[in-house]
mmCIF file of C-alpha atoms and ligand atoms in Angstrom:
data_model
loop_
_atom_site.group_PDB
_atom_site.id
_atom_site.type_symbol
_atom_site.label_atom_id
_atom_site.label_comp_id
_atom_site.label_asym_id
_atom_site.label_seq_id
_atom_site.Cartn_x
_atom_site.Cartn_y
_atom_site.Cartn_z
ATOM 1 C CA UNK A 1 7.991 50.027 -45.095
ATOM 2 C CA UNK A 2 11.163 49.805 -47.459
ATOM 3 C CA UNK A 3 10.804 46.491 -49.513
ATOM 4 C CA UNK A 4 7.878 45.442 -48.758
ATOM 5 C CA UNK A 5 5.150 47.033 -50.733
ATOM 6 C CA UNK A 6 2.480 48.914 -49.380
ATOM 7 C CA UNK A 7 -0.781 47.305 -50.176
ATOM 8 C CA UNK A 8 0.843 44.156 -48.540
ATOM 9 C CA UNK A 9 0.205 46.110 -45.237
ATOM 10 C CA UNK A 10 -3.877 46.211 -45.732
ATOM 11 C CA UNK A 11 -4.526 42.915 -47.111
ATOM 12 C CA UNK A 12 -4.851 39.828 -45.663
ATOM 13 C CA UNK A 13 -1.632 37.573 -45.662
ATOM 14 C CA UNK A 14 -1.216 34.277 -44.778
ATOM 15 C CA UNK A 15 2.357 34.057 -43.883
ATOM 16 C CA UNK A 16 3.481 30.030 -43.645
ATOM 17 C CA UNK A 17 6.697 29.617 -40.904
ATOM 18 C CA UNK A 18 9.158 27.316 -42.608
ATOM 19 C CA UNK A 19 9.834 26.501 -39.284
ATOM 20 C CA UNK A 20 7.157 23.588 -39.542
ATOM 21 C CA UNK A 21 8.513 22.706 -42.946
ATOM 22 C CA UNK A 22 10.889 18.937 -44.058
ATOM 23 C CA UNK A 23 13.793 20.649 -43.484
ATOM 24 C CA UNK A 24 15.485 17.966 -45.332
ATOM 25 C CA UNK A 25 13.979 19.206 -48.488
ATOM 26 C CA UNK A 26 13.318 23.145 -47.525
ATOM 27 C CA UNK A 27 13.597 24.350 -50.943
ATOM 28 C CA UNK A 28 10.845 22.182 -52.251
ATOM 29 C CA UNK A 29 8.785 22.776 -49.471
ATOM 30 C CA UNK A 30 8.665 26.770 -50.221
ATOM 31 C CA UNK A 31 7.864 26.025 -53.673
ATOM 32 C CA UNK A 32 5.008 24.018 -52.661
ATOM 33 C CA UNK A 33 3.732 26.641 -50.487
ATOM 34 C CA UNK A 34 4.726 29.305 -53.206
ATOM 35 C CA UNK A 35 2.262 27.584 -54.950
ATOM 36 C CA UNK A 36 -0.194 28.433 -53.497
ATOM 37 C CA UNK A 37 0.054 32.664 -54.128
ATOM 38 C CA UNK A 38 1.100 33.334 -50.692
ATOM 39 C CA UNK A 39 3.111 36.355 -50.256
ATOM 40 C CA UNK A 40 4.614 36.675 -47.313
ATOM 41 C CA UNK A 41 7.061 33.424 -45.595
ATOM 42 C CA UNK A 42 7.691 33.441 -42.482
ATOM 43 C CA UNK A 43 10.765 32.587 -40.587
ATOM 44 C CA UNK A 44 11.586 31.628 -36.968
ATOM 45 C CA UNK A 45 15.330 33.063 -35.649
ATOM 46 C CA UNK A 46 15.734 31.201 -32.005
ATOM 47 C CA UNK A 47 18.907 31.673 -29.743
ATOM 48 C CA UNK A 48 18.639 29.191 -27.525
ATOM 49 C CA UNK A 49 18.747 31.889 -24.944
ATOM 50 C CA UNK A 50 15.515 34.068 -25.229
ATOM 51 C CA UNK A 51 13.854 30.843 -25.752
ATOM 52 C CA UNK A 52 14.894 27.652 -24.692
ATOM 53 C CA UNK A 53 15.543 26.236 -28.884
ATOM 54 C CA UNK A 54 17.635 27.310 -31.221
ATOM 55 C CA UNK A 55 16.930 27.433 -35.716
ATOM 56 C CA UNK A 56 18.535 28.991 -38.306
ATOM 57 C CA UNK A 57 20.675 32.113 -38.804
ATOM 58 C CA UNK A 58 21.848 34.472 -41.611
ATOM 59 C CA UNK A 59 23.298 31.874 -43.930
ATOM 60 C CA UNK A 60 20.488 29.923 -43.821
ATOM 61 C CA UNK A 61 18.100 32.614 -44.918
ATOM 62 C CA UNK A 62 20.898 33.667 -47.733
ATOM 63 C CA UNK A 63 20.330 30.023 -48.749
ATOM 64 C CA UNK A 64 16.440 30.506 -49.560
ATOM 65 C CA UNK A 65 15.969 34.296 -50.233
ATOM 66 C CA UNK A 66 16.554 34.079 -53.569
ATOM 67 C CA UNK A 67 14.115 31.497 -54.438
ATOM 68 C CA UNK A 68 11.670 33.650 -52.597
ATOM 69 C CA UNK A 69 12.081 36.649 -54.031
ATOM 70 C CA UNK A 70 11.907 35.072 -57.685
ATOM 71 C CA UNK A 71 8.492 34.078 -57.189
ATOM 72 C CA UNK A 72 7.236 37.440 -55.879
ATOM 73 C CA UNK A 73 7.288 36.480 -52.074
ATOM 74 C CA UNK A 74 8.831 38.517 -49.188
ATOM 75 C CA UNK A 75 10.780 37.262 -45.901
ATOM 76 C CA UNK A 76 9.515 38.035 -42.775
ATOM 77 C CA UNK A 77 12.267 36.935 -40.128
ATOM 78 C CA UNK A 78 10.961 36.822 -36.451
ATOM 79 C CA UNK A 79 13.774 36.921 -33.988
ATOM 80 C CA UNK A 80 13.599 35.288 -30.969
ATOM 81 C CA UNK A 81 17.004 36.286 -29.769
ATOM 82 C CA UNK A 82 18.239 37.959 -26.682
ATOM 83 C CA UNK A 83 20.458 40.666 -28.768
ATOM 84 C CA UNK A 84 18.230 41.435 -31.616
ATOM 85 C CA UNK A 85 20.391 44.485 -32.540
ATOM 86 C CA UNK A 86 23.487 42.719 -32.848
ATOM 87 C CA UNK A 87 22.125 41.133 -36.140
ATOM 88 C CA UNK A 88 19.690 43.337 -37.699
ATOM 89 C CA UNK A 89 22.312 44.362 -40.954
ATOM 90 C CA UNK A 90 23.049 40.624 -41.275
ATOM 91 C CA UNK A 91 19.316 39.240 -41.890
ATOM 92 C CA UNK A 92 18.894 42.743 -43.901
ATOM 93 C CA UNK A 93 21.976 41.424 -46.036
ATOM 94 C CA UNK A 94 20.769 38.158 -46.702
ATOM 95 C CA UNK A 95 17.417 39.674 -48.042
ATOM 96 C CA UNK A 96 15.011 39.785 -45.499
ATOM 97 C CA UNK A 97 12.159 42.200 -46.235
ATOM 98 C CA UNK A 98 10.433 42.818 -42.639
ATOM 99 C CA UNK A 99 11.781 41.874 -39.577
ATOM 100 C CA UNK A 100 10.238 41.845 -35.919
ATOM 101 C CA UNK A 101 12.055 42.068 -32.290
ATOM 102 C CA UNK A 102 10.453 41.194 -29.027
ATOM 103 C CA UNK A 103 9.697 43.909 -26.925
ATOM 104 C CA UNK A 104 11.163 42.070 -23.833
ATOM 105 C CA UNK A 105 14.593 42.295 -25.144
ATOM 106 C CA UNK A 106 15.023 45.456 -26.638
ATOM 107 C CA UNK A 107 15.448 48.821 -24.121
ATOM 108 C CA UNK A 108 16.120 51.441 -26.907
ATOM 109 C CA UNK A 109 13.361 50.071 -29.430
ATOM 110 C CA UNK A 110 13.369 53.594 -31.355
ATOM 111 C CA UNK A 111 16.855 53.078 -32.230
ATOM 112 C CA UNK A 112 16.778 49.715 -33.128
ATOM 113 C CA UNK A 113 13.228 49.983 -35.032
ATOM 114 C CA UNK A 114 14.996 53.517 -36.866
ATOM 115 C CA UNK A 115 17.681 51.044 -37.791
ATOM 116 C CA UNK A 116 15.649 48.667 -39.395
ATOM 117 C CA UNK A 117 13.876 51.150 -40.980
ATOM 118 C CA UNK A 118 16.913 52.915 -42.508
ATOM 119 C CA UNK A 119 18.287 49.492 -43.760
ATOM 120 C CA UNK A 120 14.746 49.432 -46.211
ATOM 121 C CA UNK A 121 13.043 46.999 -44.258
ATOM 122 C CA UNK A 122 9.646 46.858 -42.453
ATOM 123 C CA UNK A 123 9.882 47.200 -38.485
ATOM 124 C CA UNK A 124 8.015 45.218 -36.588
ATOM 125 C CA UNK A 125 7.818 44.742 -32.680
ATOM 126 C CA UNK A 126 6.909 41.399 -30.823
ATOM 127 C CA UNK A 127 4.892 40.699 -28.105
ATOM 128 C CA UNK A 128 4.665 37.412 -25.270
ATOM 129 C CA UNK A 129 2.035 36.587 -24.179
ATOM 130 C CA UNK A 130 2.278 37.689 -20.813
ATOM 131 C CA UNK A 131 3.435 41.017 -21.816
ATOM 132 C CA UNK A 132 0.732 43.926 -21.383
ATOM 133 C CA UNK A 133 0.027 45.780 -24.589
ATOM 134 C CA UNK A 134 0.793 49.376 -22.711
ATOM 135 C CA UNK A 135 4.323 47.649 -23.325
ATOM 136 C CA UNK A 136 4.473 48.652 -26.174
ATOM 137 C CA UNK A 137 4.088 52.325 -25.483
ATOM 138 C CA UNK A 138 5.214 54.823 -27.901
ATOM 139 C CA UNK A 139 6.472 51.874 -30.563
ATOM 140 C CA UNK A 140 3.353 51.881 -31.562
ATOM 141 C CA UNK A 141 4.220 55.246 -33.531
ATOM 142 C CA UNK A 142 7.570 53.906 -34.496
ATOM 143 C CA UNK A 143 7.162 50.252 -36.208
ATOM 144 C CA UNK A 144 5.409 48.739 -39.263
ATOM 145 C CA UNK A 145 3.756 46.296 -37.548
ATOM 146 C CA UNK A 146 3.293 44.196 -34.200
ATOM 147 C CA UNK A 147 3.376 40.569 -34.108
ATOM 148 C CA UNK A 148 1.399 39.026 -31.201
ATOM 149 C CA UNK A 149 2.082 35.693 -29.824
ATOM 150 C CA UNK A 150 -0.089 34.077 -29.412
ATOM 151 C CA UNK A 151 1.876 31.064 -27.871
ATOM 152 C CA UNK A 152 5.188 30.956 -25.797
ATOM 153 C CA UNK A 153 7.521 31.455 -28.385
ATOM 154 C CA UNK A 154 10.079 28.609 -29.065
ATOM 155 C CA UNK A 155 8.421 26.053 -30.951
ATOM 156 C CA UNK A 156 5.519 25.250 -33.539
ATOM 157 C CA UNK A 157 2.970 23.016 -32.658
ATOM 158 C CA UNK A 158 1.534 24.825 -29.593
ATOM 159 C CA UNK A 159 -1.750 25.260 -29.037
ATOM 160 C CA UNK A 160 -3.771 28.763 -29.500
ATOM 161 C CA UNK A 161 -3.911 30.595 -26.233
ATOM 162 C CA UNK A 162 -7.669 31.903 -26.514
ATOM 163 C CA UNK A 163 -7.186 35.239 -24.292
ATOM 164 C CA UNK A 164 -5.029 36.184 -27.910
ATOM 165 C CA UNK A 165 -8.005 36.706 -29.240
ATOM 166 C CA UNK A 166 -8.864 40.073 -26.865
ATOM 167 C CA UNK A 167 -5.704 41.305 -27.078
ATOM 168 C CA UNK A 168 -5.885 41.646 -30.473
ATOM 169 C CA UNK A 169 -9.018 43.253 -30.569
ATOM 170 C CA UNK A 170 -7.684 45.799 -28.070
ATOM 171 C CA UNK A 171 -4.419 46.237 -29.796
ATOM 172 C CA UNK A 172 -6.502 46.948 -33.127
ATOM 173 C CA UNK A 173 -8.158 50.378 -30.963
ATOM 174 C CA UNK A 174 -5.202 51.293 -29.561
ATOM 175 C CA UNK A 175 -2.637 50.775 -32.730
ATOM 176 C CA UNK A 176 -2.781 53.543 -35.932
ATOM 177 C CA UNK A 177 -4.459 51.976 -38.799
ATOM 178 C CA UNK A 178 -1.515 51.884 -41.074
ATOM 179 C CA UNK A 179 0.146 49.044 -38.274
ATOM 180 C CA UNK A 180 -0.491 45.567 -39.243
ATOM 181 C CA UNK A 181 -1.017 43.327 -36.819
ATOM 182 C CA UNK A 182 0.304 40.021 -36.881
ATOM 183 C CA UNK A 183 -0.723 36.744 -34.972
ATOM 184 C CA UNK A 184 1.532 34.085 -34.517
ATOM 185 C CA UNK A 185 0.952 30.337 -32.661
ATOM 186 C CA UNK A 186 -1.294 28.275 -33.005
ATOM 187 C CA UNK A 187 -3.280 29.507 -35.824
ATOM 188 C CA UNK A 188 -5.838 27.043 -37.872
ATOM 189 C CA UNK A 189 -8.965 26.925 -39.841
ATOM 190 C CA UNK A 190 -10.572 26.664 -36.563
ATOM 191 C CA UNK A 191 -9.506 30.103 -35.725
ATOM 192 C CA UNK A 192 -8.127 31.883 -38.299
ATOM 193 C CA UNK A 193 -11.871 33.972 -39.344
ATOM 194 C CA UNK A 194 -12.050 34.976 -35.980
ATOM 195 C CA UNK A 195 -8.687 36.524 -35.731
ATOM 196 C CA UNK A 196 -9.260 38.558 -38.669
ATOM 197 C CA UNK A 197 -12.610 39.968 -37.544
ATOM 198 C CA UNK A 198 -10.619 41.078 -34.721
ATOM 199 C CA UNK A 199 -8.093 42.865 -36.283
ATOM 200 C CA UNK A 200 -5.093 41.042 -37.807
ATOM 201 C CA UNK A 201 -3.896 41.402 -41.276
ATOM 202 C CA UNK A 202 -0.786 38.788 -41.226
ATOM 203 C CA UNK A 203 -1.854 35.094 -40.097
ATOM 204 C CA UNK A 204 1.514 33.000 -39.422
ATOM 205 C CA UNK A 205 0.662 29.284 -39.329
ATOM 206 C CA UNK A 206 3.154 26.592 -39.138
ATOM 207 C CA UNK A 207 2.608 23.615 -38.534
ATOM 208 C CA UNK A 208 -1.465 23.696 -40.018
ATOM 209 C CA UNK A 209 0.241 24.680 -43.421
ATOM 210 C CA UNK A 210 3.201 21.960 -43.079
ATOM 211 C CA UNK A 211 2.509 19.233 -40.977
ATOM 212 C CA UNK A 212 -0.299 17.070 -42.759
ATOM 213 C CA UNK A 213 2.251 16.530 -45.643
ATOM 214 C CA UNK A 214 -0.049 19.382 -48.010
ATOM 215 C CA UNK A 215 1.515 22.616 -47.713
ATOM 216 C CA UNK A 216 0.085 24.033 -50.864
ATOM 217 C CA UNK A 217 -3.254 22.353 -50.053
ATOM 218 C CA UNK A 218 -3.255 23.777 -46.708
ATOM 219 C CA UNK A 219 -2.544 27.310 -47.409
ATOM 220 C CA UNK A 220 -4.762 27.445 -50.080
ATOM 221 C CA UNK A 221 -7.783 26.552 -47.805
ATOM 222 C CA UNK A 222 -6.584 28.949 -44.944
ATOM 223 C CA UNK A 223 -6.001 31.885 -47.737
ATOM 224 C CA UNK A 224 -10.266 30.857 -48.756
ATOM 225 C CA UNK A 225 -10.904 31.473 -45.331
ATOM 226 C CA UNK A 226 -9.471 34.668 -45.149
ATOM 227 C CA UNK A 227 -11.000 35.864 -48.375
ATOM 228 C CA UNK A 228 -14.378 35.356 -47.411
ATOM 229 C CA UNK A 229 -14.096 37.134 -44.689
ATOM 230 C CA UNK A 230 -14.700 41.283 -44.921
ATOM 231 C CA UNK A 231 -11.755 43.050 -43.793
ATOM 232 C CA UNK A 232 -11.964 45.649 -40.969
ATOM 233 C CA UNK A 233 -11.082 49.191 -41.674
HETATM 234 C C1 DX5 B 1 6.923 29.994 -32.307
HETATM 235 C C2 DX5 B 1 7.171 30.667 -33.623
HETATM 236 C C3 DX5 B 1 6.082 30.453 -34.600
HETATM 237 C C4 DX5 B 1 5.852 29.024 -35.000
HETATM 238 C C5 DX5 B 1 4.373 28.883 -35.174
HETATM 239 O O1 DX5 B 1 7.842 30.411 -31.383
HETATM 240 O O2 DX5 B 1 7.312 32.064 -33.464
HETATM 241 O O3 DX5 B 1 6.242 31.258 -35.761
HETATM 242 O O4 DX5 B 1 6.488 28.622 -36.174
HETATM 243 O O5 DX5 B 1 4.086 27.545 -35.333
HETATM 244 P P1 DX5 B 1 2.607 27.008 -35.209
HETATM 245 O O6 DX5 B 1 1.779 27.669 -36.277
HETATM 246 O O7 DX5 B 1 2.761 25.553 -35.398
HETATM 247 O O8 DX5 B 1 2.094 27.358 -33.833
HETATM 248 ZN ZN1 ZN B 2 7.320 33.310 -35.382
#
């Protein structure tokens, strides 16, 4: 679980995706949301070839980390790229805490999860939509976490595809209890309680947290949500 500390794995976490954020003025915008007591940011890595856009990279993330880590808050990168292991040590040099690879990508996922692991940061695998859970096979025993989409990954702003909602209450039977389970797409007041009675522990949410101009606002009422709602063992 390397930087990231433990009890972050068994609480609740809202975890805003810059992604959605003014990127004109990113550094205010995660001090906004900062504001708010969230712990975890989350950040979209896109290749342009594993999905059709393409973000930020390494020196990007170097740019913010810093400013992250002052206030107590931990990076979780999410890459959408068709050679994750060609860049794990880079986004582990640049200070990311946890970082996730799809599942569609990666044929030797012990190796590249064991590499993750080794470099101190959480492992966590990704899932498309369309991918079956028995996917994720014996990874299950290897990572820190699994992040389901919950939308086509590529962009924010994408609407909640509802069948997300079994597969994470299926993935919650099937995964041991110290793997978090992570949503990400689509995710709003309007669904957020649900998700978490099914199962998931770290709600990403872009473009509800950034795009009404409120980020601190907005992940203050989705973080009242989640606290009123009892957590699963
Ligand atoms: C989509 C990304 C998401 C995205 C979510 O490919 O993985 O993290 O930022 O954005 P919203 O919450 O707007 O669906
Ligand atoms: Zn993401």
């Amino acid at each position: 679980m390397g930087r990231v500390p433990e009890e972050l794995f068994t609480r609740r976490l809202l975890a805003p995706s810059i992604l959605s954020a003014d990127f004109a003025e990113l550094g205010a915008e995660i001090d906004r949301v900062l504001d708010s007591g969230v712990r975890l940011l989350h950040v979209d890595v896109m290749d342009g070839h594993f999905v059709p856009n393409i973000t930020l990279g390494p020196p990007s993330v170097a740019a913010v980390s810093e400013r992250i880590h002052a206030r107590g808050a931990y990076i979780d990168a999410h890459l959408m790229i068709s050679d994750p292991d060609r860049y794990v040590e880079d986004f582990a040099r640049v200070g990311v805490d946890a970082l996730s690879v799809h599942v569609e990508v990666c044929p030797h996922l012990h190796r590249t999860l064991s590499r993750i692991r080794e470099l101190g940061l959480a492992a966590g695998v990704a899932i498309n939509p369309a991918t079956d859970l028995s996917a994720l096979g014996e990874a299950l025993l290897f990572c820190d976490y699994v992040l389901v989409m919950s939308v086509n990954p590529g962009f924010g702003g994408q609407s909640f595809i509802p069948e997300s909602l079994d597969k994470v209450r299926r993935l919650s039977e099937l995964a041991p209890p110290k793997v978090a389970i992570e949503v990400d797409g689509g995710v709003s007041a309007a669904n957020i309680v649900r998700l978490a009675e099914a199962g998931v522990r770290w709600f990403v949410a872009g473009s509800s947290v950034f795009s009404g101009g409120h980020p601190r606002r907005e992940a203050e009422r989705l973080q009242d949500l989640l606290g009123e709602t009892p957590v699963r063992p």
